[in-house]
Coordinates of C-alpha atoms and ligand atoms in Angstrom, one line a residue:
X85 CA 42.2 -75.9 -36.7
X86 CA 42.9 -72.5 -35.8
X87 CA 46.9 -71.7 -35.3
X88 CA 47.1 -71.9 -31.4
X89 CA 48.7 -68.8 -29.4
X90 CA 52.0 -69.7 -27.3
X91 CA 50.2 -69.6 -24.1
X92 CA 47.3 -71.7 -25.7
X93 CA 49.7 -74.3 -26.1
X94 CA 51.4 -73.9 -22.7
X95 CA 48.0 -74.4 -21.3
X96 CA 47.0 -77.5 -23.4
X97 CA 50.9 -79.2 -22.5
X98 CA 50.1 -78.4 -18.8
X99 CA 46.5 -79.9 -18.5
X100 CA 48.3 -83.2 -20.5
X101 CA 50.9 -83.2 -17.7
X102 CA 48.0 -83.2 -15.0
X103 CA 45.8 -86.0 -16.7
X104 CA 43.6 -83.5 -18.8
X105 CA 41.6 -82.2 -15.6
X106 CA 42.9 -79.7 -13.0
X107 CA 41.5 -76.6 -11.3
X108 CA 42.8 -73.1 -13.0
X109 CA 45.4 -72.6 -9.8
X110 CA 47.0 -75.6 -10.9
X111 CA 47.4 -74.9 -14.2
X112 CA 49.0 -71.6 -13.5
X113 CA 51.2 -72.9 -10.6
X114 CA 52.7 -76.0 -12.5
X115 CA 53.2 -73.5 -16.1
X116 CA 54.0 -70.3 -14.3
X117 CA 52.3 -68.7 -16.7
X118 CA 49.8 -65.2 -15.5
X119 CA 46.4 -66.4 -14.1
X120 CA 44.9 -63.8 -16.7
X121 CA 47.0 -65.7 -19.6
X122 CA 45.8 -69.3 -18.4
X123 CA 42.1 -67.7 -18.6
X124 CA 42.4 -65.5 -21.7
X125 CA 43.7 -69.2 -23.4
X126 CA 40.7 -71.2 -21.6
X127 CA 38.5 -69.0 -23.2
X128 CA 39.6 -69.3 -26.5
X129 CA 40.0 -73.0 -26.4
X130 CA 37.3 -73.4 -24.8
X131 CA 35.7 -71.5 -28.0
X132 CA 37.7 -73.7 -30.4
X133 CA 36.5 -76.9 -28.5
X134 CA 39.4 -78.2 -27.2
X135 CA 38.7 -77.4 -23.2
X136 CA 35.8 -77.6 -21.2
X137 CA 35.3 -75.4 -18.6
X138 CA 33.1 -76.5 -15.4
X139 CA 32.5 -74.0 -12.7
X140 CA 32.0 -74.7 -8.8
X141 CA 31.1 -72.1 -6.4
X142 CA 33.6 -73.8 -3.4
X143 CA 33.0 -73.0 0.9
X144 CA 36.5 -72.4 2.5
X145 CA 37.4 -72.6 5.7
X146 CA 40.8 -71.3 7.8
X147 CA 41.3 -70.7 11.2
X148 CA 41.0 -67.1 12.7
X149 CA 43.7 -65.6 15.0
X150 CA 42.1 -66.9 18.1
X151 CA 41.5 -70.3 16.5
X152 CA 45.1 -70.6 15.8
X153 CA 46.2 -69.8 19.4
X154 CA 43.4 -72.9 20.8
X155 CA 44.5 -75.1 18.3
X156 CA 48.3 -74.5 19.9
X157 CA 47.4 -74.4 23.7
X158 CA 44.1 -76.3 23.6
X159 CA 40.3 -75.0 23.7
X160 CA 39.4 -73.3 27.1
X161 CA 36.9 -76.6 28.5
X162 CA 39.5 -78.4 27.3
X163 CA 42.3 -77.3 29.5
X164 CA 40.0 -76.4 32.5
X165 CA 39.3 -80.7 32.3
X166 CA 42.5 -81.3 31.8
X167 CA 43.1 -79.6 35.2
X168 CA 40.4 -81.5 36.8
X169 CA 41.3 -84.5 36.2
X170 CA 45.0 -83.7 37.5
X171 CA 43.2 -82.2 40.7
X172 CA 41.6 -85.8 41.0
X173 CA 38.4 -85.2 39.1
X174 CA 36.9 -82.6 41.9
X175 CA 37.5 -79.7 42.9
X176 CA 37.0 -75.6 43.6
X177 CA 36.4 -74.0 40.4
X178 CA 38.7 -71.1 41.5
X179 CA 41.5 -73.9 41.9
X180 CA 40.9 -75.4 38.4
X181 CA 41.0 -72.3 36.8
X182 CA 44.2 -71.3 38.5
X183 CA 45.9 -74.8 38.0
X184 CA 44.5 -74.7 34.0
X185 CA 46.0 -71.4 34.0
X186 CA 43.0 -69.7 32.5
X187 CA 42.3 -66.3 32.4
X188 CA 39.3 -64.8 33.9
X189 CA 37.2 -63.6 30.6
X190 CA 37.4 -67.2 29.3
X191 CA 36.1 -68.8 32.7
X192 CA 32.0 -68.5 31.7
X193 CA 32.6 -69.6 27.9
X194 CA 34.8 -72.6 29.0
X195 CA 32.2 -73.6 31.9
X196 CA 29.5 -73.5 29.6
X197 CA 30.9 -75.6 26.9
X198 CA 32.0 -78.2 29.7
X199 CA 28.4 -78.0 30.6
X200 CA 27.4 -78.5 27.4
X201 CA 29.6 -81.5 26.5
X202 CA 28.3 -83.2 29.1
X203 CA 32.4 -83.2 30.8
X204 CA 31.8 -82.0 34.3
X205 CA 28.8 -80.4 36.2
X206 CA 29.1 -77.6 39.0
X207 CA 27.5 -77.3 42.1
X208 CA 28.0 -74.7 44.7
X209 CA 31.6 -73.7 42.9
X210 CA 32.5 -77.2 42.7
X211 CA 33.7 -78.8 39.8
X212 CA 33.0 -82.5 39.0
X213 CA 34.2 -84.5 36.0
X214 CA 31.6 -87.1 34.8
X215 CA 33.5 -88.5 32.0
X216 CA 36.4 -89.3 30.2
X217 CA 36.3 -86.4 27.3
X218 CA 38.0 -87.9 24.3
X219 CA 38.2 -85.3 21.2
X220 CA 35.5 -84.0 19.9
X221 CA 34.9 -83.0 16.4
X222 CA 35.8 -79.5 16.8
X223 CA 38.8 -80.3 18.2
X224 CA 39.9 -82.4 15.2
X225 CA 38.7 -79.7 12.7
X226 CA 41.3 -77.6 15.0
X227 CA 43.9 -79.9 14.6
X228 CA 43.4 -80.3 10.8
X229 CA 43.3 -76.7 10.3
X230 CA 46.0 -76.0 11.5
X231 CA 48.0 -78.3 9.3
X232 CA 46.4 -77.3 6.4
X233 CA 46.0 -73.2 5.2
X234 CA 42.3 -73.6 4.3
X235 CA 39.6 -76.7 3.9
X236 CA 36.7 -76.9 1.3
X237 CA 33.9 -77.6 3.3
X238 CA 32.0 -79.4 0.7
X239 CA 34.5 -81.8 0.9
X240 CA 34.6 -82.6 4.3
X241 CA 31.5 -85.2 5.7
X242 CA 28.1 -84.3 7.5
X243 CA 29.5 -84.2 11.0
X244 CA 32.4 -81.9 10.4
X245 CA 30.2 -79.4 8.3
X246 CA 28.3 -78.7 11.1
X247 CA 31.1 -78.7 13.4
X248 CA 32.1 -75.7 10.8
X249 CA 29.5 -74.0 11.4
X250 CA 30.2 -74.4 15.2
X251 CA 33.2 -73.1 15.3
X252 CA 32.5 -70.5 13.3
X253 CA 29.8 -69.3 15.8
X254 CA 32.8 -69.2 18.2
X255 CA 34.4 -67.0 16.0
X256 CA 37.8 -69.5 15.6
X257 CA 37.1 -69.9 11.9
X258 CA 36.7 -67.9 9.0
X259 CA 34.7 -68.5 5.6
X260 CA 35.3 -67.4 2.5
X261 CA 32.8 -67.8 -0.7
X262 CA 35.4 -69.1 -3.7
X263 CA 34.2 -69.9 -7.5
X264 CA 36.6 -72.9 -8.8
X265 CA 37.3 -73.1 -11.8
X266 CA 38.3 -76.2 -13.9
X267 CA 39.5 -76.7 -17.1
X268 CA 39.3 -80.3 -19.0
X269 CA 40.7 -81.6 -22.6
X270 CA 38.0 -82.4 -24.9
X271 CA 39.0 -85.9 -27.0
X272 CA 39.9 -82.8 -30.2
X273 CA 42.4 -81.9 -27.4
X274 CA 43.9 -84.9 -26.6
X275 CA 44.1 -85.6 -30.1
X276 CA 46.0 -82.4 -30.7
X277 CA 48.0 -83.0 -27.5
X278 CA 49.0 -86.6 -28.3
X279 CA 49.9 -85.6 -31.9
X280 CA 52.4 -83.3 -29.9
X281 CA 52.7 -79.5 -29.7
X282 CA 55.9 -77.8 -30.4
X283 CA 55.8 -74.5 -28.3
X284 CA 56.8 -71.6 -30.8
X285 CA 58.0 -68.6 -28.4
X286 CA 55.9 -65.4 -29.8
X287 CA 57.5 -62.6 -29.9
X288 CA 54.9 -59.7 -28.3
X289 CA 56.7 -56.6 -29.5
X290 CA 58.6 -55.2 -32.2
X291 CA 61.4 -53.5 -31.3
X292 CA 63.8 -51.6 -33.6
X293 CA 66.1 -54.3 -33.3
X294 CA 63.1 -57.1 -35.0
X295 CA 62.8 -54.5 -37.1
X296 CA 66.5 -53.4 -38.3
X297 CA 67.8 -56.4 -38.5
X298 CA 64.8 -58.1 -40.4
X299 CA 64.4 -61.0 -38.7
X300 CA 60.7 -59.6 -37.6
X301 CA 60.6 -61.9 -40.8
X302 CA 61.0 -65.5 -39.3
X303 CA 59.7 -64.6 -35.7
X304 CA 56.0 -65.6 -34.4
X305 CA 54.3 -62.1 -33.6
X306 CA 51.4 -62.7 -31.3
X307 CA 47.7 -62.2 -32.6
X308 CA 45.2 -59.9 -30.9
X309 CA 42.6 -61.3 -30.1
X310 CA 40.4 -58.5 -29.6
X311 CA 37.1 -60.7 -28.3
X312 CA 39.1 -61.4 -24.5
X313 CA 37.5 -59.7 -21.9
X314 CA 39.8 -56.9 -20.5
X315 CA 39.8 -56.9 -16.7
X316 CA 37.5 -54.7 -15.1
X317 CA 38.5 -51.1 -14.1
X318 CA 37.2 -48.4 -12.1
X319 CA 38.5 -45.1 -13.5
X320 CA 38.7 -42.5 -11.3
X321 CA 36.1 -40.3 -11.8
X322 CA 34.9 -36.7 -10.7
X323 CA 32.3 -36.4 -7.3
X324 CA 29.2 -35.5 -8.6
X325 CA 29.0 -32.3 -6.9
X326 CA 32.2 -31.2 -8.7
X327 CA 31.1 -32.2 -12.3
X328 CA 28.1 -29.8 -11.3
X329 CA 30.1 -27.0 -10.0
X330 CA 32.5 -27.7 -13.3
X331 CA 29.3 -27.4 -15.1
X332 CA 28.2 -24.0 -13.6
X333 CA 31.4 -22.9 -14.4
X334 CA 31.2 -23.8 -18.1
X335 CA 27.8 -21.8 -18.1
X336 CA 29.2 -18.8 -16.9
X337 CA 31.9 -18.7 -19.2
X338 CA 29.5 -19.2 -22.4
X339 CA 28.1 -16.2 -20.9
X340 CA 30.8 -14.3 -21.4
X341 CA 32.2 -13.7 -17.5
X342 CA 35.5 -14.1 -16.1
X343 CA 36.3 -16.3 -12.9
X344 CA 37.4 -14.4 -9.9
X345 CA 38.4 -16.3 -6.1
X346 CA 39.1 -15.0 -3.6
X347 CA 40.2 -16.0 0.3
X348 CA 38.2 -18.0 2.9
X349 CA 39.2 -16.0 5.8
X350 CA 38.0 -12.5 5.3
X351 CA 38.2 -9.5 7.7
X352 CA 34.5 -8.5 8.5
X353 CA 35.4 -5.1 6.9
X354 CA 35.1 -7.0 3.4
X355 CA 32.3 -9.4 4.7
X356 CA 30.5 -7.0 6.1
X357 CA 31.3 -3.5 6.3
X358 CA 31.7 -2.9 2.4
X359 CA 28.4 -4.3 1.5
X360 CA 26.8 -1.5 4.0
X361 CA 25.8 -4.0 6.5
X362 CA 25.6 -2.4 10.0
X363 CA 28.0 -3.7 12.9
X364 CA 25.0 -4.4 14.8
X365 CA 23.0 -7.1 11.9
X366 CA 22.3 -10.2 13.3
X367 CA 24.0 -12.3 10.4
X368 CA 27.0 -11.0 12.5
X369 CA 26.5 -12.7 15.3
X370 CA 28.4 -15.7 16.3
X371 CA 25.2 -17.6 15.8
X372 CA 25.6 -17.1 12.4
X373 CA 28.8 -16.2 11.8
X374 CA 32.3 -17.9 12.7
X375 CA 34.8 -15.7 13.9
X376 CA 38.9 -16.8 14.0
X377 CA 40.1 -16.9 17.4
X378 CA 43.8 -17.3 15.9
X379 CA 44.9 -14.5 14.5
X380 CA 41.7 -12.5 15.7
X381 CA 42.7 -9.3 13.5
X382 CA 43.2 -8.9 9.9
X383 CA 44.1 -5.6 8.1
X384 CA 41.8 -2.9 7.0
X385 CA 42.4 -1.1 3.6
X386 CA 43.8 2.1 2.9
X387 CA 42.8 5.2 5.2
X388 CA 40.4 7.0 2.5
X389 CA 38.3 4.2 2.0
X390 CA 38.0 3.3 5.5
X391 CA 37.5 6.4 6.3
X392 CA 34.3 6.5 3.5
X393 CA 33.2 2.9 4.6
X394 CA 33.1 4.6 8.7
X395 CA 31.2 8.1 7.4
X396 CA 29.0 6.2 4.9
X397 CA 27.8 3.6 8.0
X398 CA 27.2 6.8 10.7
X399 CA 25.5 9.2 8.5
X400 CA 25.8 8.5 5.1
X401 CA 28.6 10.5 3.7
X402 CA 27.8 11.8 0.4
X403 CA 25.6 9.2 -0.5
X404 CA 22.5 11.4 0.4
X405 CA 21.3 8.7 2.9
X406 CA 21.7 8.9 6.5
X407 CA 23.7 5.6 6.8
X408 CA 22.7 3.4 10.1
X409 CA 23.1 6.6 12.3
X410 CA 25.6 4.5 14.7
X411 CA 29.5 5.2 16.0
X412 CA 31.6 2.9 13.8
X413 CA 34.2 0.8 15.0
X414 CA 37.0 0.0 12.8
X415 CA 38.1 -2.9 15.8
X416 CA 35.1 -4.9 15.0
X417 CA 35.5 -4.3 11.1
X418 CA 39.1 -5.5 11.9
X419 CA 37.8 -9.0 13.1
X420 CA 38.6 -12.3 10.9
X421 CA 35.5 -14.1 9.6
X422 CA 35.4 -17.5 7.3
X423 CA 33.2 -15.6 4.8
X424 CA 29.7 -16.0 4.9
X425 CA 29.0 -15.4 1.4
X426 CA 31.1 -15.3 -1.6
X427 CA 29.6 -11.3 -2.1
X428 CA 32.8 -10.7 -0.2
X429 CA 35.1 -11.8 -3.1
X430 CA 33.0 -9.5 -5.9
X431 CA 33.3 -6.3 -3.8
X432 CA 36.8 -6.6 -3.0
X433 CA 37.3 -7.1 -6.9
X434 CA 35.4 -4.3 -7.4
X435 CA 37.0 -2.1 -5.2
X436 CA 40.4 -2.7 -7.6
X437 CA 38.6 -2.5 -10.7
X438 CA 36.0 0.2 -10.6
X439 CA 36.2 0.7 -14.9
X440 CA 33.8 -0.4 -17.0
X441 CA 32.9 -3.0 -18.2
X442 CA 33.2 -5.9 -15.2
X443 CA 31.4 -9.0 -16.0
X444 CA 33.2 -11.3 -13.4
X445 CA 31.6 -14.9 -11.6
X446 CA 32.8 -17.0 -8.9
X447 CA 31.6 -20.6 -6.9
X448 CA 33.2 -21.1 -3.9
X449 CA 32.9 -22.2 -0.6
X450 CA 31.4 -20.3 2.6
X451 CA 31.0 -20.9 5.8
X452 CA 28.3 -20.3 8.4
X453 CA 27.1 -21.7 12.3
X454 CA 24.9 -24.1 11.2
X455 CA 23.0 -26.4 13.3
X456 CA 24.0 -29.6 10.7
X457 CA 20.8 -31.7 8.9
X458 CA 20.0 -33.4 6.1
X459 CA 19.0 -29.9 4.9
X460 CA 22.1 -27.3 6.1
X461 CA 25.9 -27.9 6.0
X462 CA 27.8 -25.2 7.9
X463 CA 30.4 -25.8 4.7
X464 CA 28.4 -24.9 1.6
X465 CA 28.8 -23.3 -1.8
X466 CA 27.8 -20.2 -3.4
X467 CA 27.8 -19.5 -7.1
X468 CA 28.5 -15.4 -7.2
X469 CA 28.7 -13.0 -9.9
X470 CA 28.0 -8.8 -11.1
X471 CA 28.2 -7.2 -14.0
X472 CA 29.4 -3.9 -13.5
X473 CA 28.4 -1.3 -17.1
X474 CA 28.1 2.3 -17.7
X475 CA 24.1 1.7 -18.8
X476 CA 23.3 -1.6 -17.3
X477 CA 19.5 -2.1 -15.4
X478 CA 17.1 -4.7 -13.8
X479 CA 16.1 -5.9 -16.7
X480 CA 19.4 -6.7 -18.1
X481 CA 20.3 -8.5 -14.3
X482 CA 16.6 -10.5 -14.9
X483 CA 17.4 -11.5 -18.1
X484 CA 21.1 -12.7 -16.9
X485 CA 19.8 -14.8 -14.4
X486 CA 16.8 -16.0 -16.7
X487 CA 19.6 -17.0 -19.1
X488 CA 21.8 -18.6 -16.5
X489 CA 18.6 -20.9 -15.3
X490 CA 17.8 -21.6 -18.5
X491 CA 20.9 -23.0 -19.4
X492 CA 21.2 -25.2 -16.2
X493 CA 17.7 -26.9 -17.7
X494 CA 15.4 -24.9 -15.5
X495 CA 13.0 -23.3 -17.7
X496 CA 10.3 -21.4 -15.4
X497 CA 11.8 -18.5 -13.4
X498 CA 10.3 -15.9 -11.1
X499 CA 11.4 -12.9 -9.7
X500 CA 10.1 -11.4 -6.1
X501 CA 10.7 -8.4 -4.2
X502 CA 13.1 -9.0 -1.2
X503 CA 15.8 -7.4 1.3
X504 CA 19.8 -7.3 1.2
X505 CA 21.0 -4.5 3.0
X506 CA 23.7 -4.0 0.2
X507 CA 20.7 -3.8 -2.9
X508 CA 18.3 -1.4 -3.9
X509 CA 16.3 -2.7 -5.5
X510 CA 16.7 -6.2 -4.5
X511 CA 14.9 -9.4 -5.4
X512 CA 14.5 -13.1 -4.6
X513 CA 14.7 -15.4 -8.0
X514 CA 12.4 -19.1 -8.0
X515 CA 12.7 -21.5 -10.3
X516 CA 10.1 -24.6 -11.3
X517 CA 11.4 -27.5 -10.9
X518 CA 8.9 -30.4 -12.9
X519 CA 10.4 -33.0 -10.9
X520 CA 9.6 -31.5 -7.5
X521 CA 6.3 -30.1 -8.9
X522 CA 7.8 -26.8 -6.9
X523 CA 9.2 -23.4 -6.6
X524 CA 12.9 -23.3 -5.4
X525 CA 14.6 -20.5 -4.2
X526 CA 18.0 -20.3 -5.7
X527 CA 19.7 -16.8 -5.8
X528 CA 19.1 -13.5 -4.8
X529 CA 20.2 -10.3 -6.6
X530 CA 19.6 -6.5 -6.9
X531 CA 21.5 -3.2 -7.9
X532 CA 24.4 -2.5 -5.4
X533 CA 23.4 0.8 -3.1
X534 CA 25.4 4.2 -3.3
X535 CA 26.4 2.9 0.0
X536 CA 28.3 0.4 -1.0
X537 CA 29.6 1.9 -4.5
X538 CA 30.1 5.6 -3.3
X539 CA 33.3 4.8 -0.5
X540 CA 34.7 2.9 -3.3
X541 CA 34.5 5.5 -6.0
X542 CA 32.4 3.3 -8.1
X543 CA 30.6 5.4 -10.9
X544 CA 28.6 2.5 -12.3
X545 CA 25.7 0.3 -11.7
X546 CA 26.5 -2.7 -10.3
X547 CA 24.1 -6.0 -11.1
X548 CA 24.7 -8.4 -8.4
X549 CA 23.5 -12.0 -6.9
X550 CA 24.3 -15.0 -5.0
X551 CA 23.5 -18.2 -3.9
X552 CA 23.6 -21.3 -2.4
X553 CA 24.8 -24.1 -4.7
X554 CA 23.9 -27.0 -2.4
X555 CA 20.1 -27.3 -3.4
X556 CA 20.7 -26.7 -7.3
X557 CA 23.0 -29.9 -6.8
X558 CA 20.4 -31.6 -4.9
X559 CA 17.7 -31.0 -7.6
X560 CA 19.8 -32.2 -9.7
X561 CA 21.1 -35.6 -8.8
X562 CA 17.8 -36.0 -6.9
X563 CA 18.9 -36.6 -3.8
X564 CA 17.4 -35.1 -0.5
X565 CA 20.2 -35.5 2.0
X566 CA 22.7 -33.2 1.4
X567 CA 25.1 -35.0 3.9
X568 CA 25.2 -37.6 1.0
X569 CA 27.6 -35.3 -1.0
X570 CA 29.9 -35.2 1.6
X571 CA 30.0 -39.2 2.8
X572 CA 32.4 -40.6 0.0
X573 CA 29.6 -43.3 -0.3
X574 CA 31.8 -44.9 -3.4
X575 CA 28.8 -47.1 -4.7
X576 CA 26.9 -43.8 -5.2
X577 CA 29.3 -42.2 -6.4
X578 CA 29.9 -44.9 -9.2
X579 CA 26.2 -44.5 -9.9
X580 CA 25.5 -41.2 -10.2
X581 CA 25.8 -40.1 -13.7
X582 CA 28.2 -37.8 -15.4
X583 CA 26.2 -34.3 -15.4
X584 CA 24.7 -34.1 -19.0
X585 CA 25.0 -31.2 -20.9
Ligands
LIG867 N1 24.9 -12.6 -0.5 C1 23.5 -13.0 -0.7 C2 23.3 -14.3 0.1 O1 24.3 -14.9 0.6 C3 23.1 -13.1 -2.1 C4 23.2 -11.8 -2.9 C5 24.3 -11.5 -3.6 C6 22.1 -10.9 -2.8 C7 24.4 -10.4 -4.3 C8 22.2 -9.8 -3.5 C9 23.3 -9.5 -4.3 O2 22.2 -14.9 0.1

């Protein structure tokens, strides 16, 4: 016989004291030990065949809040027959219901259920009791409810079952689903028992005083036992979009870059202005764009470069372009934006650090006037970064990306002509994705213009690209919605895997 625990033998002495059957809540009420000690010992008694354990899935029933209130004051057809028959067994339905004192939104409930019971019949607003309405069922169930905090329904006969079921439909009880548990001695247990246990106290942990003064020695330590089940936790755990974003980040580090962030509300000057985009560009619009009503204005930067920024816009400056041949206006470069792209952040950092080399990243979050689907969110990402070296070319900014993709598991990657009014040249980038069986757009990219270098005194090339993160963190959870990321839908959550490396 295996040396029993402390609680073991708490448990055993208890069950003896209850006439070696009794449900779990018992157990723990009558030895005040933890529910979790009472079924960590069931377990391993169970194991060493002293207990048997019998499980039984058990109905409960308890009245709701409204069922409370009728078991107190009476159910609605009740009291409207008990006003009836003090009216003499006839009369106005507008008079029973005042003398019952019933409000109005009970009035076709209780009338139907008098109806129904067969208590009174109405005719042309007159109320007539037919019969002497003893208690029903569901007014006993009432009654017994509310002496009692709950019922098991298995327990209760035909009849009343189905008057459970009743009520419930009336919404004055509630159910609730419970799994009983019992534990029993085996006859090895009420051997042991009868032979008598002696409860040793176990001591649970050593402390300096056990240990100083020696008696750790005589005292009972408790055993492990390292085969109970522990109790189930849900760690907290990282939204799947962030562990991709995380894992972005971790890519662009390997690659040598440095994070920069930078501030959601930008002037347009940096949004817009500095990447050579003309006042007039559509993106600009409020369509597209969100504009802060409060404050309206930000601050421009230093004269010179405004200055350069305004000349470079209206006819080029020294660029050797012509610019957008249109009067600037540093009022609408003045205006505050929630940026539209995170290209605002890497030319603001380039405008304080215009030394080779810059090899600087960023994911963040932009903002644009989005009609909202399963498809667009008018609050998205955008993974960001340049590279900014005395002898750097399109090849190198292909070969970054091509790396970049590669890493993320996306092997096939294509490179097409395309337009940014701050690149020349300027490219779209696709990537195969095998799942899909399709080409994806992710970011696009190109060498920064004079236009935008020049007012900055930038000597440099400048590699740069952008895009949205939204659809590389669709591909890769394989979802479609994209409103899914942002429902706190915890059972998905839980299921999504960790992002692999
Ligand atoms: N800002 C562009 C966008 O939002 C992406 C881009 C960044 C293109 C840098 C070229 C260079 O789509």
């Amino acid at each position: 016989m295996p040396e029993l625990r402390e609680n073991e033998q708490k448990t055993l002495l208890t069950l003896e004291k209850l006439k070696g059957k009794a449900p779990v809540d018992q157990i723990v009420k009558r030895s005040g030990l933890a529910h979790a000690a009472v079924m960590r010992a069931s377990l391993s008694l169970t194991e060493n065949k002293l207990l048997r354990t019998y499980e039984k899935q058990q109905t409960l029933t308890s009245l709701s809040a409204e069922g409370r209130s009728y078991a107190e004051i009476g159910l609605p057809e009740r009291r409207l027959h008990n006003a009836l028959i003090k009216l003499g067994g006839e009369a106005k339905v507008n008079s029973v219901v005042e003398e019952a004192g019933l409000e109005k939104k009970f009035l076709s409930v209780a009338l139907g259920w008098i109806n129904r019971k067969g208590w009174a019949t109405i005719k042309q607003g007159m109320l007539k009791s037919l019969k002497e309405a003893p208690p029903g069922d569901d007014e006993k169930l009432l009654r017994l409810l509310s002496e009692k905090e709950s019922v098991i329904v298995e327990d209760l006969g035909q009849e009343l079952q189905k008057t459970v079921s009743v009520l419930k439909g009336r919404k004055l009880v509630e159910i609730e689903e419970k799994t009983l548990r019992e534990l029993e001695l085996t006859d090895d247990g009420w051997n042991l028992v009868k032979k008598g246990i002696e409860v040793q106290e176990e001591i649970s942990q050593l402390t300096p005083e056990l240990i100083r003064t020696g008696s750790w020695r005589k005292v009972k330590l408790r055993k492990f036992n390292v085969k109970a089940p522990g109790p189930e936790v849900f760690l907290g755990k990282i939204h799947p979009a962030q562990q991709i974003i995380q894992h972005v980040r971790e890519i662009f580090l390997e690659m040598g870059f440095t994070e920069i962030r930078g501030s959601i509300v930008q002037t347009a000057f940096w949004n817009f202005d500095a990447l050579f985009q003309p006042q007039d560009h559509p993106a600009r619009d409020v369509v597209d764009t969100f504009y802060l009503a409060h404050p309206e204005k930000g601050k421009l930067p230093e004269k010179d470069v405004v200055e350069a920024v305004a000349a470079t816009h209206e006819n080029g400056w020294n660029t050797g372009s012509r610019g957008w041949e249109y009067s600037w206006s540093p009022e609408e470069a003045k205006r505050l934006v929630l940026r539209t792209h995170t290209t605002a952040t890497t030319i603001r950092y380039l405008s304080e650090h215009k030394e080779p080399p810059v090899k600087v990243f960023s994911v963040d979050r932009v903002y644009r006037n989005e009609k909202l689907d399963y498809k667009h969110l008018a609050e998205f990402h955008q993974i960001e970064g340049i590279i900014m070296d005395k002898k750097v070319t399109l090849r190198d900014l292909m070969g970054t990306l091509k790396e970049f993709y590669h890493k993320l598991g996306l092997e096939k990657v294509q490179f097409w002509p395309s337009y940014f009014p701050y690149t020349e040249p300027s490219m779209q980038s696709t990537v195969y994705v095998p799942e899909l069986k399709t080409w994806v757009e992710l970011c696009g990219m190109g060498i920064f213009r004079p236009e935008v270098l020049a007012p900055f005194g930038v000597k440099h090339p400048v590699l740069a690209w952008g895009g949205g993160l939204e659809r590389l963190i669709l591909l890769k959870l394989g979802i479609e919605d994209i409103r899914l990321l942002y429902k706190n839908d915890l059972g998905w959550i839980r299921r999504t895997p960790v992002c692999q490396r």
